[in-house]
Amino acid sequence: MKHAQRSRSMRICAIWAVSTLCLIALLWKVTSIHLNDEKSALLGSARQKAAALAKTHARQLSHSLEQADQAALSLQYDWEELHQPQLLERRLRRSVRPSLGLRAAGVADSTGKLLASSGPVLEDVAQTGFFLRHRESRGEGLLVSRVPDGALSSASLLLSRRLDAGNGGFDGLVMFVADPSFLLDFGAEVGLGGHDFLSLVDSAGQVLLSSAYSRPGVVQSPLMRAHAFEDSAGIAVLPASEFDDATRRIVAWQRLAQGGLTVVAGLSESDVLAVYQQAAQRHYGWALAASLLLLAVGGAGLRLSLRRARRERRRAELSKTYSLAVDRAEEGFYTVRALYARDGSLSDFVIEDCNERGAELVGWAKRDLVGRRFLQLYSGSHAQQLLSVFGVAMETGYYEDEMLASPHGPLGARWLSRRLVRSGSEIAMTVRDITERRAQEQALSQLANTDPLTGLPNRHWLMEFMPQAISGCIASNSSMALLFVDLDDFRHINDSLGHGMGDLLLKQASARLKSLVRASDHVVRLGGDEFTVVLQNVQGSDDVSRVTRLVIKALQEPFEVPGQGEHVVQASVGVSMYPRDGADRDTLLKHADLALYAAKAEGKGRFSFYEPGLSDSLMRRLGKEQALRRAIEQDQFIMFFQPRVNTQNGALCGMEALVRWMHPERGMLAPEEFIQIAEDTGLIREIGSTVIEKTIAQIASWRELGLPVPPVSINVSALQFDEGHLRPLLVGCMKRYRVDAGLIEIEITESSMLGGGDLVSGQLAAIRQLGIKLLIDDFGTGYSSLSQLQRLEMDVLKIDRAFTSQLRNESGANVLFNAIVVMAHALGMRVVAEGVESVGQLRALQAMGCDEVQGFYVSRPVPAAEMPALMRQDCLFPPVRPELKLVAGE
Ligand code: C2E
Ligand code: CA
Ligand code: CA
C-alpha cells in the first residue's frame, strides 16, 4: 500500500516534468509553425509581387517598344520615299515623343554616318553592334541596345531599325535615344524596396538596363550577373552568389515579344522577410517568456510534488521502521476502538490494529484479528471479562494488571502484564510476557524467604505470612497458635563441638520439628537456635499443649553428632494464640516471646502459654534486657576507677576498673542495676569485652600522659570464659594499645571460678602465663574453703566488703579475717581488703598485716579524668581530722 502511494507520488512528479516540457515544446512548435506560415505567406506574396512587377513592366515595355517601332517604321517609310535629309530632320523632330521617353532621333547612312538628328545622337555608329547586325540582316526589326559607355552624356538606351534601299539593300538605320524611363517605369509607385531591382535583359543575358536602390532612371552597372532565362516567364530564388551585393533574391521574369528582351524583377529576400524577422523575434520572445513561465510553474509544481514525494517517502520509511520495531517488539501492541449502542452505552470494541507479537500472544494471525470485534472473537465469561477491563480503561483512562494466561491457551500458562491507555474513543493496549521476570521474582523471594541452612522459611517469610494467616483465621473463624521454640544451651554445643556440628544439630532439630506438625502447619527458623511453629486451625489450648509437649519431647531426644557421640539439648517453648493473646502479628509475636521468657525463667525444657498476668517484673526484665542490648549497640558504657593503696603508707598500688551505664534517660547507672540481667541474658559477654577494650585503651592514654600508672584490675564474668575468647581478646588489646601484661589484672569471683571446672582454670593459667595477675574477688561470700584455694594459682585475694565491715579495732575481734590473711600469705598471695570505709578498719588491717586496702575511706570509684590527680599523690590516705583522731585514740 505504501509502495503504491510512493510510486503514485513519483508518477505525479514525472507528470509535472513531462507535461511542462511538452507544453514548452508545443508552444515552440506552434510558434514556429505560425512563423513558417507567415514566412511562406510573405515569400509567396513576394513571388507574386515579383511576377506582377515583371509582367506589368514587360507589358508596358512591350507597348512602348511597339510605339517606338511605329515611329521608326513611319520614319523608315518617310526616308525610303523622300530621301531628303532636310525633310527628315523635321520629321525626326516630330517623331521624338518625350512622353514616351524618347529623347532624340537620328538617321545614319549605310556607312554609319549620321545624316540627320533631332538632338544629340551618335555621330558614327559604323562600329556598333546594332549597326553591324542591321547591315547583315533585314529581319532584325527594332533592336534595343545600350549606348556605348561615354558616347552620350547620360546613360540611355538606343532603339534602332534598318532602312532599306529601293533595291532592298542596306541603306542605313533610324535610331532613337531613349531614357531608361521609356522602357521601365521605375519609382515609388512600383514599391521597390532598397535592395529590389528591375532589369531589362537581352537575349544573351546581358543586362541592358537596371534599376536598383530606388534610383529610377539610373542605369547601373548590372547588379545581376549575366543569366540566361530559358523560359519565357518564371519565378526563382537566386542565390546570393548571383548578385554583386551578395543578396539572395526572389526573381521573376517575363520575356517580351520584341527583340528577345526579358524583364526581370528581383526582390531581396531579406527585405521581404524583414517584417517576418521582427514578427519572429517578437513571437520567439513571447514563446521564450511563456516557456520560462511554464518552466517556473512546472518547476514549482515539480518541486512541490518532489517535496511531497520526499515527505511521503520519509513517512513511509518511518512507518516501515515503526512497524518493523513494533512487529519485532517483545511487547504486543493493539489499538482498539470502542463501539457504542444506540442508547450510548458501550457495546463492544473493535481491534483496529495490532502487531505480529500482539496477535501471537492471543493465538491469532494478525489478519484474522484486525477489524474484528471482541464479541466476534470471544464469548462467555472471557468476553465479559475483556469488556469490563476495557470498560474500566474507557472510564478511568488507564488500566494495568498482571494475569496468568490459561494453560490451554496458545502460549500455555504464562504470566502476562497488560496496560491500557485511553485516547479519545480509542484504547492503546500493550501486553508483555513477564513469565521470566515472575520466575526471577519468585526465585528471589524464595531466597529472601528461606533459611539457607535448614531450608525452612525464615523470619522474613513469617513477617509476611502472619497477616495472611490472621486474615485466614478471620475468614474461617478459626484459631491459630504461635510456638516460640528455643534450644537451651545450644551455645555450648557450638563452643565445644564447633559451628559445623552446631549446624548439623540445627538441621536435625528442624527435621524433627517438621515431622511433628501437619502439612498445613509451618516451621520457621527465626535465626540461631530459635524456631517458630505456626499451628493453624487449632481447636483449643489443650490441643496446642499436646503439640508443644511433643515438640519438647522430640527435641529432648539425644542428637547424633558424627564422631562426637550423642548430645542432649533441651528446648523451651513459649506459646501465644490467636485470637486469645493478640489480634495482630506483632502482638502475637511479642506475647509468644514473653511466654518463652517465662518458660526459661522456670528452668530448662519447659513451656509456657502467654498470660496477661505474666509478672510485671518479667516485663521489666524484658524491658531492661532490650534496653541493655541497645546500650551495647550504642556504646553507652564508660569506666570508673577505684584506687587500691598500700595499707601501711597509703601509696597507690593498683586500681579496679568498674563499669557504669550512661543511660540516655536515667543518667549514670551502677552495675547493680544491670550486671545481673547481663549475666542472665549472656549480654555480659559483650559488655565484658567492651570493658576490657576500654580499660586497656585508658591505661594507654594515661601512659601517654607520662603518668605513673599502676596495674588496673578488670572484673571478668564466668560467662566470658565460655567461648575461650578471653585470652585472645586480652592479647589483641595489649598489642593494639602496646600495654604490658604487668599493668593488667583480672578479677574473678571464687564461685564462678570453681563452678567452671577445667574449662575456666585452663584459660586462667594461660592468661597468667602472659604475666597478667589474677585476683580472687569477693572472697568469703562463696562456699569454698580456704583449702580449695590451694588448687588455684592466684596472685591476689580480695576479701569481701562483708568481712571488712565487721572489723573491730580491738584485738581478738578479727580472728576470721586474720586467719584468711595468714593463710593467703602462706599460699604466696597478697591480700586486699575491700570496702574499707573508716580509719578504724584501716588501723585493724594495718595491725594484722593486710597488704592493700580499697574503699570509700581512700576514694570512691572516680571517672578516668580524676585518676591522674590521685596517681600523682604519694599517699592517698585522707588527712586524719582531729575528731577522727580523737575517736581513733579512744
Ligand atoms: P566488686 O567487684 O566487689 O566491686 C566493688 C564494688 O564495691 C564497687 O561497686 C564499689 O563501688 C563498691 N565499693 C568500693 N568501696 C566501697 C566501700 O567503701 N563501701 C561500699 N559500700 N562499697 C564500696 P560497684 O562499682 O557498684 O560494683 C558492683 C559490682 O558490680 C562489683 O563488685 C562487680 O562485681 C560488678 N562489676 C563492676 N564492674 C564490673 C565489670 O566491669 N565487670 C564485671 N563482670 N562486673 C563488674
Ligand atoms: Ca571486683
Ligand atoms: Ca569485690
PDB file of C-alpha atoms and ligand atoms in Angstrom, residues 656-658 713-716 747-749 775-778 798 834 854, ligand 2:
ATOM      1  CA  GLU A 656      39.898  -1.519  89.961  1.00  0.00           C
ATOM      2  CA  ALA A 657      38.027  -0.794  86.729  1.00  0.00           C
ATOM      3  CA  LEU A 658      34.264  -0.553  87.391  1.00  0.00           C
ATOM      4  CA  SER A 713      42.245  -4.896  87.617  1.00  0.00           C
ATOM      5  CA  ILE A 714      39.342  -5.819  85.353  1.00  0.00           C
ATOM      6  CA  ASN A 715      36.259  -7.710  86.561  1.00  0.00           C
ATOM      7  CA  VAL A 716      35.527 -10.750  84.454  1.00  0.00           C
ATOM      8  CA  GLU A 747      39.320 -10.185  88.978  1.00  0.00           C
ATOM      9  CA  ILE A 748      37.184 -13.271  89.135  1.00  0.00           C
ATOM     10  CA  THR A 749      34.814 -14.385  91.856  1.00  0.00           C
ATOM     11  CA  LEU A 775      42.747 -11.690  91.683  1.00  0.00           C
ATOM     12  CA  ILE A 776      40.098 -13.622  93.602  1.00  0.00           C
ATOM     13  CA  ASP A 777      37.155 -11.276  94.047  1.00  0.00           C
ATOM     14  CA  ASP A 778      34.546 -11.165  96.828  1.00  0.00           C
ATOM     15  CA  LYS A 798      40.306  -9.644  97.692  1.00  0.00           C
ATOM     16  CA  GLU A 834      37.555  -4.366 100.065  1.00  0.00           C
ATOM     17  CA  GLN A 854      40.298  -0.401  98.778  1.00  0.00           C
TER      18      GLN A 854
HETATM   19 CA    CA B   2      35.698  -6.627  91.859  1.00  0.00          CA
END
